[in-house]
C-alpha cells in the first residue's frame, strides 16, 4: 500500500481542488526561500551585533565618565564639609574693638573691627581670616594652612608668621603711636 501525501488525500476526498494545491505549493516554496534568505541574513545579523556591541561600549564609557564626575562632585562636597567643620570648631570669637583691620575679598576692600591683641596676631601671622558663607571668621594660622591645602578660596588673610627679628635694621627708629596703616 502506497502512502499518499496529504495534498493527494485531500484532492481524492474532494475537499480541495487543483488550484488550491498549486497555491499551497507556491506558499511552501516561498516559505522555504524565506528560511534560506534568513540564513543568508545571518551575516547581516553579525554586523548588527557588532554595532550593538559598539553601542554598549560607548554607553559603558559614557557611564564611567558620568560616575567619575559624580565622584568628583561628592569629593568636592566632602572637602567643603571638612573646611566648614574646621572653621566652626577652631574659630576665635571676635573681640569687638576699635581698630579696623583692612583686607581684600574678591577685589573689594573689607574691614573688621578687632582688638589690639588680635590685630597684632593677624599682622604677625598667628591668626588668619577665612570666609564662610558671606561671614568672616578668625582662625589660628595652622588651621588656615590646612584649609588652604584643601581649597585656597576660603582663606583671605594668612600672613607669613613673623617672630621677633634680631637683625632688624630699623630697630633704632621708633614708629609713632598715632600711625595706623
PDB file of C-alpha atoms in Angstrom:
ATOM      1  CA  UNK A   1       0.000   0.000   0.000  1.00  0.00           C
ATOM      2  CA  UNK A   2       1.474   3.304  -1.115  1.00  0.00           C
ATOM      3  CA  UNK A   3       1.322   6.240   1.199  1.00  0.00           C
ATOM      4  CA  UNK A   4      -0.280   9.277  -0.326  1.00  0.00           C
ATOM      5  CA  UNK A   5       0.667  12.784   0.610  1.00  0.00           C
ATOM      6  CA  UNK A   6      -1.795  14.942   2.475  1.00  0.00           C
ATOM      7  CA  UNK A   7      -2.446  17.021  -0.631  1.00  0.00           C
ATOM      8  CA  UNK A   8      -3.285  13.936  -2.686  1.00  0.00           C
ATOM      9  CA  UNK A   9      -5.573  12.643   0.044  1.00  0.00           C
ATOM     10  CA  UNK A  10      -7.417  15.994   0.244  1.00  0.00           C
ATOM     11  CA  UNK A  11      -7.755  16.029  -3.573  1.00  0.00           C
ATOM     12  CA  UNK A  12      -9.146  12.475  -3.513  1.00  0.00           C
ATOM     13  CA  UNK A  13     -11.766  13.303  -0.934  1.00  0.00           C
ATOM     14  CA  UNK A  14     -12.690  16.489  -2.793  1.00  0.00           C
ATOM     15  CA  UNK A  15     -12.004  18.953  -0.036  1.00  0.00           C
ATOM     16  CA  UNK A  16      -9.576  20.950  -2.202  1.00  0.00           C
ATOM     17  CA  UNK A  17      -9.165  21.488  -5.897  1.00  0.00           C
ATOM     18  CA  UNK A  18      -6.047  21.648  -8.092  1.00  0.00           C
ATOM     19  CA  UNK A  19      -5.824  25.453  -7.893  1.00  0.00           C
ATOM     20  CA  UNK A  20      -5.645  25.304  -4.096  1.00  0.00           C
ATOM     21  CA  UNK A  21      -2.909  22.644  -4.262  1.00  0.00           C
ATOM     22  CA  UNK A  22      -0.809  24.797  -6.621  1.00  0.00           C
ATOM     23  CA  UNK A  23      -1.325  27.787  -4.357  1.00  0.00           C
ATOM     24  CA  UNK A  24      -0.215  25.826  -1.280  1.00  0.00           C
ATOM     25  CA  UNK A  25       2.886  24.534  -3.109  1.00  0.00           C
ATOM     26  CA  UNK A  26       3.792  28.101  -4.078  1.00  0.00           C
ATOM     27  CA  UNK A  27       3.361  29.253  -0.477  1.00  0.00           C
ATOM     28  CA  UNK A  28       5.528  26.438   0.897  1.00  0.00           C
ATOM     29  CA  UNK A  29       8.184  27.233  -1.709  1.00  0.00           C
ATOM     30  CA  UNK A  30       8.136  30.893  -0.669  1.00  0.00           C
ATOM     31  CA  UNK A  31       8.480  29.903   2.996  1.00  0.00           C
ATOM     32  CA  UNK A  32      11.489  27.699   2.190  1.00  0.00           C
ATOM     33  CA  UNK A  33      13.101  30.578   0.283  1.00  0.00           C
ATOM     34  CA  UNK A  34      12.500  32.918   3.212  1.00  0.00           C
ATOM     35  CA  UNK A  35      14.184  30.448   5.539  1.00  0.00           C
ATOM     36  CA  UNK A  36      17.204  30.235   3.224  1.00  0.00           C
ATOM     37  CA  UNK A  37      17.240  34.002   2.928  1.00  0.00           C
ATOM     38  CA  UNK A  38      17.106  34.262   6.721  1.00  0.00           C
ATOM     39  CA  UNK A  39      20.228  32.135   6.967  1.00  0.00           C
ATOM     40  CA  UNK A  40      21.887  34.437   4.493  1.00  0.00           C
ATOM     41  CA  UNK A  41      20.793  37.392   6.586  1.00  0.00           C
ATOM     42  CA  UNK A  42      22.743  35.908   9.466  1.00  0.00           C
ATOM     43  CA  UNK A  43      25.780  37.758   8.131  1.00  0.00           C
ATOM     44  CA  UNK A  44      23.784  40.981   8.388  1.00  0.00           C
ATOM     45  CA  UNK A  45      22.919  39.884  11.905  1.00  0.00           C
ATOM     46  CA  UNK A  46      26.616  39.743  12.825  1.00  0.00           C
ATOM     47  CA  UNK A  47      27.014  43.315  11.593  1.00  0.00           C
ATOM     48  CA  UNK A  48      24.049  44.289  13.710  1.00  0.00           C
ATOM     49  CA  UNK A  49      25.548  42.530  16.718  1.00  0.00           C
ATOM     50  CA  UNK A  50      28.829  44.383  16.189  1.00  0.00           C
ATOM     51  CA  UNK A  51      27.020  47.709  16.069  1.00  0.00           C
ATOM     52  CA  UNK A  52      25.114  46.796  19.240  1.00  0.00           C
ATOM     53  CA  UNK A  53      28.379  45.823  20.899  1.00  0.00           C
ATOM     54  CA  UNK A  54      29.893  49.165  19.873  1.00  0.00           C
ATOM     55  CA  UNK A  55      26.864  50.982  21.294  1.00  0.00           C
ATOM     56  CA  UNK A  56      27.216  49.073  24.578  1.00  0.00           C
ATOM     57  CA  UNK A  57      30.911  50.017  24.785  1.00  0.00           C
ATOM     58  CA  UNK A  58      30.096  53.684  24.125  1.00  0.00           C
ATOM     59  CA  UNK A  59      27.376  53.597  26.778  1.00  0.00           C
ATOM     60  CA  UNK A  60      29.753  51.989  29.289  1.00  0.00           C
ATOM     61  CA  UNK A  61      32.361  54.693  28.593  1.00  0.00           C
ATOM     62  CA  UNK A  62      29.738  57.410  28.983  1.00  0.00           C
ATOM     63  CA  UNK A  63      28.565  55.848  32.260  1.00  0.00           C
ATOM     64  CA  UNK A  64      32.165  55.713  33.537  1.00  0.00           C
ATOM     65  CA  UNK A  65      32.650  59.387  32.730  1.00  0.00           C
ATOM     66  CA  UNK A  66      29.366  60.250  34.453  1.00  0.00           C
ATOM     67  CA  UNK A  67      30.319  58.221  37.528  1.00  0.00           C
ATOM     68  CA  UNK A  68      33.719  59.932  37.633  1.00  0.00           C
ATOM     69  CA  UNK A  69      32.011  63.330  37.504  1.00  0.00           C
ATOM     70  CA  UNK A  70      29.645  62.315  40.309  1.00  0.00           C
ATOM     71  CA  UNK A  71      32.584  61.061  42.337  1.00  0.00           C
ATOM     72  CA  UNK A  72      34.448  64.369  41.892  1.00  0.00           C
ATOM     73  CA  UNK A  73      31.328  66.266  42.954  1.00  0.00           C
ATOM     74  CA  UNK A  74      30.992  64.087  46.058  1.00  0.00           C
ATOM     75  CA  UNK A  75      34.682  64.662  46.867  1.00  0.00           C
ATOM     76  CA  UNK A  76      34.222  68.414  46.468  1.00  0.00           C
ATOM     77  CA  UNK A  77      31.221  68.353  48.827  1.00  0.00           C
ATOM     78  CA  UNK A  78      33.214  66.309  51.351  1.00  0.00           C
ATOM     79  CA  UNK A  79      36.084  68.811  51.234  1.00  0.00           C
ATOM     80  CA  UNK A  80      33.673  71.700  51.721  1.00  0.00           C
ATOM     81  CA  UNK A  81      32.195  69.881  54.721  1.00  0.00           C
ATOM     82  CA  UNK A  82      35.662  69.356  56.203  1.00  0.00           C
ATOM     83  CA  UNK A  83      36.509  73.029  55.736  1.00  0.00           C
ATOM     84  CA  UNK A  84      33.229  74.114  57.320  1.00  0.00           C
ATOM     85  CA  UNK A  85      33.849  71.831  60.272  1.00  0.00           C
ATOM     86  CA  UNK A  86      37.425  73.099  60.749  1.00  0.00           C
ATOM     87  CA  UNK A  87      36.290  76.723  60.681  1.00  0.00           C
ATOM     88  CA  UNK A  88      33.374  76.174  63.060  1.00  0.00           C
ATOM     89  CA  UNK A  89      35.460  74.200  65.549  1.00  0.00           C
ATOM     90  CA  UNK A  90      38.507  76.480  65.527  1.00  0.00           C
ATOM     91  CA  UNK A  91      37.105  79.953  65.043  1.00  0.00           C
ATOM     92  CA  UNK A  92      38.145  82.548  67.529  1.00  0.00           C
ATOM     93  CA  UNK A  93      35.478  84.768  68.972  1.00  0.00           C
ATOM     94  CA  UNK A  94      35.925  88.235  67.566  1.00  0.00           C
ATOM     95  CA  UNK A  95      36.567  90.736  70.268  1.00  0.00           C
ATOM     96  CA  UNK A  96      34.833  93.951  69.415  1.00  0.00           C
ATOM     97  CA  UNK A  97      37.478  96.574  69.224  1.00  0.00           C
ATOM     98  CA  UNK A  98      38.075  99.967  67.844  1.00  0.00           C
ATOM     99  CA  UNK A  99      40.895  99.050  65.484  1.00  0.00           C
ATOM    100  CA  UNK A 100      39.936  98.411  61.866  1.00  0.00           C
ATOM    101  CA  UNK A 101      41.823  95.646  60.080  1.00  0.00           C
ATOM    102  CA  UNK A 102      41.596  96.056  56.289  1.00  0.00           C
ATOM    103  CA  UNK A 103      41.795  93.139  53.866  1.00  0.00           C
ATOM    104  CA  UNK A 104      40.594  92.280  50.374  1.00  0.00           C
ATOM    105  CA  UNK A 105      37.809  89.937  49.400  1.00  0.00           C
ATOM    106  CA  UNK A 106      37.423  89.379  45.642  1.00  0.00           C
ATOM    107  CA  UNK A 107      38.885  92.753  44.662  1.00  0.00           C
ATOM    108  CA  UNK A 108      36.911  94.641  47.327  1.00  0.00           C
ATOM    109  CA  UNK A 109      38.454  96.113  50.442  1.00  0.00           C
ATOM    110  CA  UNK A 110      36.710  94.942  53.598  1.00  0.00           C
ATOM    111  CA  UNK A 111      37.355  95.750  57.228  1.00  0.00           C
ATOM    112  CA  UNK A 112      36.887  94.081  60.594  1.00  0.00           C
ATOM    113  CA  UNK A 113      36.923  95.926  63.882  1.00  0.00           C
ATOM    114  CA  UNK A 114      39.046  93.929  66.288  1.00  0.00           C
ATOM    115  CA  UNK A 115      41.065  94.389  69.470  1.00  0.00           C
ATOM    116  CA  UNK A 116      44.713  95.406  69.530  1.00  0.00           C
ATOM    117  CA  UNK A 117      45.906  91.909  70.508  1.00  0.00           C
ATOM    118  CA  UNK A 118      44.024  90.313  67.587  1.00  0.00           C
ATOM    119  CA  UNK A 119      45.371  92.984  65.257  1.00  0.00           C
ATOM    120  CA  UNK A 120      48.924  92.165  66.371  1.00  0.00           C
ATOM    121  CA  UNK A 121      48.342  88.420  65.968  1.00  0.00           C
ATOM    122  CA  UNK A 122      46.900  88.916  62.469  1.00  0.00           C
ATOM    123  CA  UNK A 123      49.821  91.121  61.479  1.00  0.00           C
ATOM    124  CA  UNK A 124      52.384  88.651  62.813  1.00  0.00           C
ATOM    125  CA  UNK A 125      50.722  85.678  61.101  1.00  0.00           C
ATOM    126  CA  UNK A 126      49.478  83.873  64.209  1.00  0.00           C
ATOM    127  CA  UNK A 127      45.854  84.312  63.124  1.00  0.00           C
ATOM    128  CA  UNK A 128      44.151  84.257  59.723  1.00  0.00           C
ATOM    129  CA  UNK A 129      40.883  85.474  58.264  1.00  0.00           C
ATOM    130  CA  UNK A 130      38.701  82.987  56.391  1.00  0.00           C
ATOM    131  CA  UNK A 131      35.341  83.361  54.706  1.00  0.00           C
ATOM    132  CA  UNK A 132      32.441  81.063  55.488  1.00  0.00           C
ATOM    133  CA  UNK A 133      29.068  81.808  53.876  1.00  0.00           C
ATOM    134  CA  UNK A 134      29.471  85.573  53.495  1.00  0.00           C
ATOM    135  CA  UNK A 135      30.863  85.868  57.041  1.00  0.00           C
ATOM    136  CA  UNK A 136      34.446  86.450  58.036  1.00  0.00           C
ATOM    137  CA  UNK A 137      35.907  84.268  60.746  1.00  0.00           C
ATOM    138  CA  UNK A 138      39.265  84.416  62.503  1.00  0.00           C
ATOM    139  CA  UNK A 139      41.103  81.110  62.928  1.00  0.00           C
ATOM    140  CA  UNK A 140      44.603  80.125  64.092  1.00  0.00           C
ATOM    141  CA  UNK A 141      47.295  80.042  61.420  1.00  0.00           C
ATOM    142  CA  UNK A 142      47.821  76.207  61.431  1.00  0.00           C
ATOM    143  CA  UNK A 143      44.103  75.725  60.720  1.00  0.00           C
ATOM    144  CA  UNK A 144      44.275  78.272  57.897  1.00  0.00           C
ATOM    145  CA  UNK A 145      47.201  76.353  56.380  1.00  0.00           C
ATOM    146  CA  UNK A 146      45.145  73.125  56.439  1.00  0.00           C
ATOM    147  CA  UNK A 147      42.179  74.916  54.869  1.00  0.00           C
ATOM    148  CA  UNK A 148      44.465  76.427  52.237  1.00  0.00           C
ATOM    149  CA  UNK A 149      45.704  72.934  51.316  1.00  0.00           C
ATOM    150  CA  UNK A 150      42.141  71.830  50.613  1.00  0.00           C
ATOM    151  CA  UNK A 151      40.732  74.994  48.993  1.00  0.00           C
ATOM    152  CA  UNK A 152      42.580  78.316  48.840  1.00  0.00           C
ATOM    153  CA  UNK A 153      39.439  80.340  48.082  1.00  0.00           C
ATOM    154  CA  UNK A 154      38.325  80.221  51.725  1.00  0.00           C
ATOM    155  CA  UNK A 155      41.484  81.832  53.146  1.00  0.00           C
ATOM    156  CA  UNK A 156      41.505  85.606  52.705  1.00  0.00           C
ATOM    157  CA  UNK A 157      44.366  86.692  55.003  1.00  0.00           C
ATOM    158  CA  UNK A 158      47.171  84.453  56.203  1.00  0.00           C
ATOM    159  CA  UNK A 159      50.315  86.496  56.716  1.00  0.00           C
ATOM    160  CA  UNK A 160      53.707  84.861  56.972  1.00  0.00           C
ATOM    161  CA  UNK A 161      54.489  84.105  60.554  1.00  0.00           C
ATOM    162  CA  UNK A 162      56.980  86.643  61.828  1.00  0.00           C
ATOM    163  CA  UNK A 163      58.586  86.211  65.214  1.00  0.00           C
ATOM    164  CA  UNK A 164      60.890  88.759  66.750  1.00  0.00           C
ATOM    165  CA  UNK A 165      63.678  89.668  64.377  1.00  0.00           C
ATOM    166  CA  UNK A 166      67.116  90.094  65.972  1.00  0.00           C
ATOM    167  CA  UNK A 167      68.740  91.779  62.977  1.00  0.00           C
ATOM    168  CA  UNK A 168      66.116  94.439  62.443  1.00  0.00           C
ATOM    169  CA  UNK A 169      67.892  97.366  60.716  1.00  0.00           C
ATOM    170  CA  UNK A 170      65.116  99.749  61.738  1.00  0.00           C
ATOM    171  CA  UNK A 171      65.074  98.831  65.420  1.00  0.00           C
ATOM    172  CA  UNK A 172      66.565 102.211  66.357  1.00  0.00           C
ATOM    173  CA  UNK A 173      63.744 104.113  64.681  1.00  0.00           C
ATOM    174  CA  UNK A 174      60.531 104.432  66.630  1.00  0.00           C
ATOM    175  CA  UNK A 175      57.145 104.247  64.913  1.00  0.00           C
ATOM    176  CA  UNK A 176      54.760 106.957  66.048  1.00  0.00           C
ATOM    177  CA  UNK A 177      51.853 105.731  68.175  1.00  0.00           C
ATOM    178  CA  UNK A 178      49.234 107.509  66.143  1.00  0.00           C
ATOM    179  CA  UNK A 179      50.340 105.957  62.810  1.00  0.00           C
ATOM    180  CA  UNK A 180      47.813 103.411  61.552  1.00  0.00           C
ATOM    181  CA  UNK A 181      48.191 101.574  58.259  1.00  0.00           C
TER     182      UNK A 181
END
